Tab-separated table of C-alpha atoms in Angstrom:
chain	number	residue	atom	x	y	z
A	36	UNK	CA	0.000	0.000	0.000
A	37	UNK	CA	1.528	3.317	-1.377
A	38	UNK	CA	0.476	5.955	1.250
A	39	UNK	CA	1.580	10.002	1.215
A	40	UNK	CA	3.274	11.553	4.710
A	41	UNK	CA	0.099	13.699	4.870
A	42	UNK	CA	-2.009	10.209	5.037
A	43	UNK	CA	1.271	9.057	7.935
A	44	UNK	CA	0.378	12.111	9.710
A	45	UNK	CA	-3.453	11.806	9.715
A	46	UNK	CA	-3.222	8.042	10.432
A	47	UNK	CA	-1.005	8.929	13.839
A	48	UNK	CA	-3.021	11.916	14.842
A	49	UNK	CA	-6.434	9.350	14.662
A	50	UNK	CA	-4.761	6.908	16.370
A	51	UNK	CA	-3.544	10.054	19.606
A	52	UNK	CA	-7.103	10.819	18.869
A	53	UNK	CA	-8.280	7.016	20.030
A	54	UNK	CA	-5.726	6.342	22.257
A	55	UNK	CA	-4.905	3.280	20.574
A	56	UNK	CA	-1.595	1.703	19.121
A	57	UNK	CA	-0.379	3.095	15.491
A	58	UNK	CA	0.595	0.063	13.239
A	59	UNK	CA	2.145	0.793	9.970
A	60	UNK	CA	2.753	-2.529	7.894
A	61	UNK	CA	3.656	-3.078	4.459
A	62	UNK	CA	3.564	0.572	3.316
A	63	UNK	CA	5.282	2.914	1.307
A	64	UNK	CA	5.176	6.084	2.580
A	65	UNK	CA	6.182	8.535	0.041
A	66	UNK	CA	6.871	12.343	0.904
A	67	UNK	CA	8.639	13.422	3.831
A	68	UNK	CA	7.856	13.441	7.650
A	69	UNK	CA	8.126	16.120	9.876
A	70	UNK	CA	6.574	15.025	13.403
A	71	UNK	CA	6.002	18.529	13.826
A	72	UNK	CA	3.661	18.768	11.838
A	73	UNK	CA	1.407	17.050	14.307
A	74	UNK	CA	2.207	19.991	16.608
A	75	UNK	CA	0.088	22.286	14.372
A	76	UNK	CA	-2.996	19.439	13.669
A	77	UNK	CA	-3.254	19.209	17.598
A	78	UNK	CA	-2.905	22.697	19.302
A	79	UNK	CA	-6.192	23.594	18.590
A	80	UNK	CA	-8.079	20.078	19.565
A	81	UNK	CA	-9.129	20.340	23.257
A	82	UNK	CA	-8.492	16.984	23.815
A	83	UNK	CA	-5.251	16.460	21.873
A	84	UNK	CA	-3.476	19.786	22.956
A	85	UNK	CA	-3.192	18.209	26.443
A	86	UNK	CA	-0.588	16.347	25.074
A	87	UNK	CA	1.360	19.150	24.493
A	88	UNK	CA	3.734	20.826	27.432
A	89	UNK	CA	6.358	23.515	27.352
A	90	UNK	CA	9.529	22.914	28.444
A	91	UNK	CA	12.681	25.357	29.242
A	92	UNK	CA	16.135	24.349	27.278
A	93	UNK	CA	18.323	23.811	30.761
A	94	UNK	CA	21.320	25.487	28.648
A	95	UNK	CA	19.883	28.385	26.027
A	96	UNK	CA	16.705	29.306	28.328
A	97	UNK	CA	13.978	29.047	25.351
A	98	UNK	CA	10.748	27.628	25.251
A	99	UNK	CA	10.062	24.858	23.738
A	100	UNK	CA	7.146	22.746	23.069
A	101	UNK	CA	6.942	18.901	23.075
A	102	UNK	CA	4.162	16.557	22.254
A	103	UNK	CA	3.915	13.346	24.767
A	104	UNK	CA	2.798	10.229	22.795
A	105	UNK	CA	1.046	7.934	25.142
A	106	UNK	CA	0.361	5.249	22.350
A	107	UNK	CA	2.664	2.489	21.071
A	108	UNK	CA	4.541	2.643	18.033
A	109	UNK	CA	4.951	-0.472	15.969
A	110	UNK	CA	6.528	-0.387	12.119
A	111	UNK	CA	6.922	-3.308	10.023
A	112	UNK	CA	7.975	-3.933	6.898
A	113	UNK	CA	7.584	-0.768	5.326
A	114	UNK	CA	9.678	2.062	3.589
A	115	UNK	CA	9.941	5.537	3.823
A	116	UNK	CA	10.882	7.482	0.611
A	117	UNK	CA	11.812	10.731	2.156
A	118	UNK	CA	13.596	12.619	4.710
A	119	UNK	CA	12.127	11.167	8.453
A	120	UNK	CA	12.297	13.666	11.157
A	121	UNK	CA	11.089	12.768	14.973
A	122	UNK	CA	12.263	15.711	17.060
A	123	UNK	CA	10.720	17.088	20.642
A	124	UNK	CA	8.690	14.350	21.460
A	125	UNK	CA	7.981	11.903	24.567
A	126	UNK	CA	6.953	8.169	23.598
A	127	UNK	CA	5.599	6.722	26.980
A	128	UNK	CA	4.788	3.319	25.206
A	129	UNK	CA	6.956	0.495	23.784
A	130	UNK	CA	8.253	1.357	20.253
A	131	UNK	CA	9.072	-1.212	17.676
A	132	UNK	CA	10.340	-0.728	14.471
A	133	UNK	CA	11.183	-3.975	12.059
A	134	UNK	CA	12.092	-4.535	8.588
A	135	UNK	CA	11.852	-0.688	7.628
A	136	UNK	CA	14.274	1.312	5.076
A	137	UNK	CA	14.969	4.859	4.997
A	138	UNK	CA	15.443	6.275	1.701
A	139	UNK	CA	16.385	10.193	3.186
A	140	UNK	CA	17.941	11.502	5.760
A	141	UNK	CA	16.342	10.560	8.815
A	142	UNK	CA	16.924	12.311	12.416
A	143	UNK	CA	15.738	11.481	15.792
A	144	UNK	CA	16.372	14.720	18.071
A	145	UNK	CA	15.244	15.564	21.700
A	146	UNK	CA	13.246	12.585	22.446
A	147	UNK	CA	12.218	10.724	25.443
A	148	UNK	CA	11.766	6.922	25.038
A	149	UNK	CA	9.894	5.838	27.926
A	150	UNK	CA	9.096	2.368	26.801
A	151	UNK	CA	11.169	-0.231	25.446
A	152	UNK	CA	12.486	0.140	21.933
A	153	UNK	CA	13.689	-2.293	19.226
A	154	UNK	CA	15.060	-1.068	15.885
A	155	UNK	CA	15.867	-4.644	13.918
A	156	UNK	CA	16.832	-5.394	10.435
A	157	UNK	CA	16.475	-1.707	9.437
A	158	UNK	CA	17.973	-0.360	6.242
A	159	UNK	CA	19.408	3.741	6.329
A	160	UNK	CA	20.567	4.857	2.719
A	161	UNK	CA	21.402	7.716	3.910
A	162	UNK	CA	22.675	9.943	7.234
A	163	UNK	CA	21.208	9.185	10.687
A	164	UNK	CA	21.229	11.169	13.917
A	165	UNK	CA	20.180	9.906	16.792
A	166	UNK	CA	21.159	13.178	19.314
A	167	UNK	CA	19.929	14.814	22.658
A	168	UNK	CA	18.014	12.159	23.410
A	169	UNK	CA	16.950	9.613	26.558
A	170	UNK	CA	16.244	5.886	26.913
A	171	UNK	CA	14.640	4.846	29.779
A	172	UNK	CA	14.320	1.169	29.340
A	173	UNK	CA	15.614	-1.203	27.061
A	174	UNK	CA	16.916	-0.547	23.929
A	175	UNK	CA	17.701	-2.980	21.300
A	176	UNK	CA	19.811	-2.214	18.178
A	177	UNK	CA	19.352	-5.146	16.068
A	178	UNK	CA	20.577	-6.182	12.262
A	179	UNK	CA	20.514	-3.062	10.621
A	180	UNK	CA	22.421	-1.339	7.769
A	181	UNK	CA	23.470	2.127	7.640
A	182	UNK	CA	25.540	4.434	5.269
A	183	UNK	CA	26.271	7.463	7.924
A	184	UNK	CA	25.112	7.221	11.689
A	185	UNK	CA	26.004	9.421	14.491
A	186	UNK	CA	24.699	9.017	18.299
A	187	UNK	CA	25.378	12.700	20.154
A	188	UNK	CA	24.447	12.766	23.443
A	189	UNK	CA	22.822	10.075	24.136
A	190	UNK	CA	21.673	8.656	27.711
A	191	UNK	CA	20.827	4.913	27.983
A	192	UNK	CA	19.603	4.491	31.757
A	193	UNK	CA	18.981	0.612	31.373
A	194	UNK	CA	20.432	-1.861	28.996
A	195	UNK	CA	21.100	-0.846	25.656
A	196	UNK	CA	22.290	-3.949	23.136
A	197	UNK	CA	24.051	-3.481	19.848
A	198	UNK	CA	23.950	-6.761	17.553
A	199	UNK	CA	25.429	-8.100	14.103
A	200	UNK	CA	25.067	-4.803	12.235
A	201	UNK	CA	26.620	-3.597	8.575
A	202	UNK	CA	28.185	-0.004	9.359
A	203	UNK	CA	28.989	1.563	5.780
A	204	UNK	CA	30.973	3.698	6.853
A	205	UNK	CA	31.133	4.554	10.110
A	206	UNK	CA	29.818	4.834	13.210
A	207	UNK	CA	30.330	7.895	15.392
A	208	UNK	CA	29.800	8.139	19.569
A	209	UNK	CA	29.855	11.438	20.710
């Protein structure tokens, strides 16, 4: 099933809306992703913009807003054809992402991973950032390839596993 990032978008915001899991299987998603665009489709909901709480940077002293996801993630088999961008966000629920490719860039940035998290068998064609983010619980880096990846200030507070994994050509802790 061939679906556009404005159809990704909608399909998460319904499932915030329901409280209930969002499963993405055996898609295409063409177009790029920008999670904050769900900032703009939920300020103005009176249920959703609960889910949405200021926070002050500890170093710069700005504002900034975040949007707390209290559903579970789970991607499977499935490939995104653009650039993937999941910035300022708090996933309270387990998050599972299997079998997926990246096409673009793709950047996780100031997240909070609550839940347990498994990336396996997961294809990057291009650069990935994982930076100024938090795991909580487990995290599990499974098979995966990946032509550029950088971690930047990362904290893992339980167990974090890296397995069998094809780094093309590098891999960068900072």
């Amino acid at each position: 099933k061939i679906i556009s990032s404005e159809e990704f978008i909608d399909m998460l915001v319904e499932c915030l809306k329901e409280g209930k899991e969002f499963k993405l299987e055996d898609c295409i998603v063409e177009g790029n992703i920008n999670i904050l665009e769900i900032y703009e489709r939920i300020k103005d909901d009176k249920r959703l913009k609960e889910l949405i709480e200021t926070k002050i940077d500890e170093f710069s002293g700005e504002y900034y807003n975040i949007i707390n996801v209290n559903i579970g993630i789970d991607f499977r088999f499935s490939t995104f054809k653009g650039n993937v961008n999941f910035n300022n966000m708090v996933f309270k629920k387990p998050m599972t992402f299997i079998r997926l490719t990246f096409e673009g860039d793709v950047r996780f940035k100031n997240l909070e991973f609550k839940g347990e998290i498994y990336f396996r068998k997961l294809h990057f064609k291009k650069k990935v950032i994982f930076e100024h983010s938090t795991f909580e619980r487990k995290v599990y880096f499974g098979i995966f390839d990946m032509k550029d990846v950088k971690f930047n200030f990362l904290t893992f507070k339980k167990e974090a596993k890296f397995l069998r994994r094809n780094l093309i050509p590098n891999l960068i802790f900072i």
